[in-house]
Short mmCIF file of C-alpha atoms in Angstrom, two decimals:
data_model
loop_
_atom_site.label_atom_id
_atom_site.label_comp_id
_atom_site.label_asym_id
_atom_site.label_seq_id
_atom_site.Cartn_x
_atom_site.Cartn_y
_atom_site.Cartn_z
CA MET A 261 102.66 36.51 132.79
CA SER A 262 102.36 37.13 136.42
CA THR A 263 100.56 36.13 139.53
CA ILE A 264 99.21 36.90 142.81
CA VAL A 265 99.47 35.13 145.88
CA ASN A 266 98.85 36.00 149.79
CA ILE A 267 101.83 34.79 152.16
CA LYS A 268 101.85 34.73 155.89
CA THR A 269 103.74 37.57 157.87
CA ILE A 270 106.38 37.03 160.47
CA PRO A 271 106.88 40.16 162.61
CA GLN A 272 110.50 41.33 162.94
CA PRO A 273 112.18 43.83 165.07
CA HIS A 274 112.09 46.29 162.30
CA GLY A 275 109.40 45.41 160.20
CA PHE A 276 108.23 42.17 159.02
CA THR A 277 109.16 39.50 156.86
CA LEU A 278 107.37 36.52 154.39
CA ASN A 279 106.87 33.11 155.21
CA GLU A 280 109.24 31.03 152.36
CA ARG A 281 107.58 29.96 149.90
CA THR A 282 108.98 27.58 146.93
CA PHE A 283 108.00 27.99 143.59
CA THR A 284 108.62 26.57 139.95
CA LEU A 285 108.66 28.23 136.55
CA ARG A 286 107.49 26.11 133.49
CA PHE A 287 107.98 27.12 129.91
CA HIS A 288 105.66 25.95 127.14
CA GLY A 289 106.75 25.74 124.00
CA ASP A 290 108.66 23.50 121.58
CA THR A 291 112.33 24.18 121.45
CA PHE A 292 115.54 22.13 120.64
CA ALA A 293 117.73 20.76 123.36
CA GLN A 294 120.76 22.55 122.27
CA ASP A 295 119.11 25.85 122.38
CA ILE A 296 118.21 25.65 126.38
CA PRO A 297 120.62 27.76 128.26
CA GLU A 298 122.17 26.23 131.14
CA TYR A 299 120.84 29.22 133.24
CA ILE A 300 118.01 32.16 132.85
CA PRO A 301 118.38 34.94 135.07
CA VAL A 302 114.98 35.81 136.60
CA ARG A 303 113.98 39.14 137.80
CA ILE A 304 111.83 38.91 141.49
CA PHE A 305 109.42 41.93 141.35
CA ALA A 306 107.75 42.39 144.85
CA GLN A 307 104.56 44.81 145.07
CA VAL A 308 102.03 45.41 147.80
CA ASP A 309 98.54 47.75 148.40
CA ASP A 310 98.76 51.17 148.01
CA LYS A 311 98.21 51.32 152.17
CA TRP A 312 101.76 49.98 152.66
CA ALA A 313 103.61 52.03 149.87
CA GLY A 314 105.90 53.41 152.55
CA LEU A 315 107.20 49.60 153.48
CA PHE A 316 110.92 49.50 151.50
CA PRO A 317 111.11 45.62 150.34
CA VAL A 318 114.39 43.79 150.39
CA VAL A 319 114.85 40.59 148.27
CA HIS A 320 116.64 38.04 149.61
CA THR A 321 117.75 34.69 147.77
CA THR A 322 118.75 31.21 149.76
CA PRO A 323 121.59 29.67 148.15
CA GLY A 324 120.99 25.95 146.74
CA GLU A 325 122.59 23.55 144.69
CA ARG A 326 120.75 24.78 141.68
CA LEU A 327 121.10 28.74 142.40
CA VAL A 328 123.76 30.59 140.61
CA ARG A 329 124.54 34.03 141.54
CA ASN A 330 127.33 36.90 141.42
CA GLU A 331 129.95 36.53 144.32
CA PRO A 332 128.32 37.45 147.47
CA LEU A 333 127.98 40.91 148.84
CA THR A 334 130.49 42.16 150.69
CA ALA A 335 131.43 45.32 152.63
CA ALA A 336 134.73 45.52 150.09
CA LYS A 337 132.52 46.27 147.43
CA PHE A 338 130.82 49.77 149.16
CA PRO A 339 133.89 51.55 150.02
CA PHE A 340 131.89 54.11 151.59
CA LEU A 341 130.99 51.61 154.09
CA PRO A 342 131.11 51.56 157.25
CA LEU A 343 129.59 54.60 157.68
CA PRO A 344 132.32 57.66 159.58
CA GLN A 345 132.33 57.36 163.64
CA GLY A 346 129.98 59.82 164.98
CA PHE A 347 127.91 59.92 161.43
CA GLN A 348 124.76 62.46 162.22
CA PRO A 349 121.69 60.94 160.50
CA SER A 350 120.17 64.62 161.01
CA SER A 351 122.40 66.77 159.59
CA ALA A 352 121.76 67.60 156.08
CA HIS A 353 125.96 68.10 155.47
CA GLU A 354 126.36 64.63 156.57
CA TRP A 355 123.82 63.00 154.26
CA GLN A 356 125.10 64.98 151.23
CA GLN A 357 128.59 64.46 152.06
CA LEU A 358 127.48 60.68 151.61
CA VAL A 359 125.91 61.04 148.31
CA LYS A 360 129.12 62.29 146.88
CA ASN A 361 130.54 59.21 147.91
CA ILE A 362 128.42 56.60 146.80
CA GLU A 363 127.92 58.96 143.65
CA ARG A 364 131.68 57.88 143.14
CA ASP A 365 131.88 54.52 144.19
CA LEU A 366 128.76 54.00 141.73
CA LEU A 367 129.92 55.40 139.04
CA ALA A 368 133.70 54.11 139.19
CA ASP A 369 133.02 50.94 137.31
CA PRO A 370 130.67 52.12 134.40
CA HIS A 371 130.23 48.08 133.68
CA LEU A 372 129.23 47.24 137.12
CA SER A 373 125.50 47.53 136.10
CA ASN A 374 126.39 44.40 134.12
CA THR A 375 129.13 42.81 135.93
CA ASP A 376 127.47 42.90 139.19
CA PRO A 377 123.87 43.73 139.14
CA GLU A 378 123.04 42.78 142.75
CA CYS A 379 125.72 45.06 144.26
CA TYR A 380 124.86 47.92 141.49
CA VAL A 381 121.38 47.80 142.38
CA LEU A 382 122.23 48.01 146.43
CA MET A 383 124.59 51.00 145.72
CA ARG A 384 121.67 52.66 143.71
CA ASP A 385 118.87 52.09 146.53
CA LEU A 386 121.67 53.32 148.87
CA PHE A 387 122.37 56.57 147.12
CA TRP A 388 118.64 57.43 146.58
CA MET A 389 118.35 57.10 150.27
CA ALA A 390 121.04 59.35 150.82
CA PHE A 391 120.26 62.00 148.16
CA VAL A 392 116.43 62.03 150.02
CA ALA A 393 118.06 62.21 153.21
CA ALA A 394 120.35 65.23 152.07
CA PHE A 395 117.52 67.07 149.83
CA PRO A 396 114.14 66.07 151.47
CA PRO A 397 112.07 68.13 148.90
CA PHE A 398 112.99 65.90 146.21
CA PRO A 399 111.76 65.40 143.47
CA TYR A 400 109.24 68.34 143.96
CA GLY A 401 110.52 71.75 144.18
CA THR A 402 114.00 72.87 142.97
CA ASN A 403 115.92 73.02 146.18
CA TRP A 404 117.91 69.95 145.13
CA PRO A 405 121.03 70.15 142.83
CA ARG A 406 121.44 67.70 140.04
CA TRP A 407 122.86 64.21 140.04
CA ASN A 408 125.22 62.18 137.57
CA THR A 409 122.26 61.32 134.92
CA CYS A 410 124.09 57.95 134.58
CA ILE A 411 122.28 56.83 137.78
CA SER A 412 118.86 56.14 136.81
CA MET A 413 115.87 57.10 138.93
CA ASP A 414 115.01 53.01 139.32
CA GLY A 415 114.97 51.25 141.99
CA ASP A 416 111.93 50.30 144.66
CA PHE A 417 113.00 53.17 147.24
CA ILE A 418 113.12 56.10 144.91
CA SER A 419 109.92 55.07 142.77
CA ARG A 420 107.66 54.94 146.05
CA TRP A 421 109.18 57.83 147.28
CA ALA A 422 108.64 59.56 143.81
CA LEU A 423 104.90 58.64 144.24
CA LYS A 424 103.28 61.90 145.33
CA ASP A 425 100.28 60.38 146.65
CA ALA A 426 102.54 57.55 148.67
CA ASN A 427 104.71 60.55 149.72
CA VAL A 428 103.27 61.95 153.15
CA PHE A 429 106.12 64.83 153.35
CA CYS A 430 105.73 66.06 149.58
CA HIS A 431 103.60 69.15 150.54
CA ASP A 432 105.53 69.81 154.06
CA ASP A 433 109.23 72.22 153.30
CA SER A 434 109.75 72.99 156.86
CA PRO A 435 112.33 71.71 158.85
CA ASP A 436 110.66 69.63 161.06
CA ALA A 437 109.06 67.60 157.90
CA HIS A 438 113.37 67.34 156.92
CA GLY A 439 113.94 66.06 160.29
CA ALA A 440 111.50 63.43 160.06
CA VAL A 441 112.24 62.47 156.61
CA ARG A 442 116.21 62.02 157.66
CA GLU A 443 115.01 59.89 160.59
CA TRP A 444 112.62 57.96 158.72
CA VAL A 445 115.34 56.91 155.65
CA TRP A 446 118.06 56.28 158.41
CA GLU A 447 115.93 53.50 159.60
CA GLN A 448 115.67 52.54 155.78
CA PHE A 449 119.52 52.74 155.40
CA SER A 450 120.83 51.63 158.70
CA THR A 451 118.34 48.21 158.30
CA THR A 452 119.20 47.51 154.58
CA VAL A 453 123.06 48.20 155.15
CA GLU A 454 122.73 45.69 158.38
CA GLU A 455 120.53 43.04 156.78
CA MET A 456 121.97 42.78 153.22
CA LEU A 457 125.82 43.66 154.28
CA SER A 458 125.96 42.52 158.07
CA ILE A 459 127.45 46.01 158.88
CA PRO A 460 126.62 47.25 162.34
CA VAL A 461 125.31 51.23 161.74
CA THR A 462 125.29 52.93 164.59
CA HIS A 463 125.13 56.68 165.36
#
């Protein structure tokens, strides 16, 4: 079951947020009290109109007495951060090296997606941001390398990028277009790292 609600927008320096909303979930049906789990994981999915397809939503949860989550996300869980001093977001080579570093850390623990799904999802999103910046033609054409298939093409960023109609760069393989892609990805990457991990990202 799903429902659509309209939520007021709040302008921010790097985009906008949505006004906070409180919601409840009620499960109808007969069950025995002893069968009711203490907690139930709930997946929150944000979808907007096609005209906003280029946006990258980041879902935040607000801690509360009845909210149970994994250990807080910290920089220690992301060994590839902070980025090297002098990182050049316009350099394909720098992004390619970052792809290797994130891939290494993402695959270091084969159980990460189960033991710390929030960390895994964020690291996977950052991997795909770096991959796209390193190889802007992806997933079209052939001018990009194979990656470890243990890393699925899931997540909001790569799902939106792979939509041909939403990808304004898919028909332009010029150096200028590649530069525009890297500039755009850098904004997404740096904003995500700063907002989710409180790690300043500069170049």
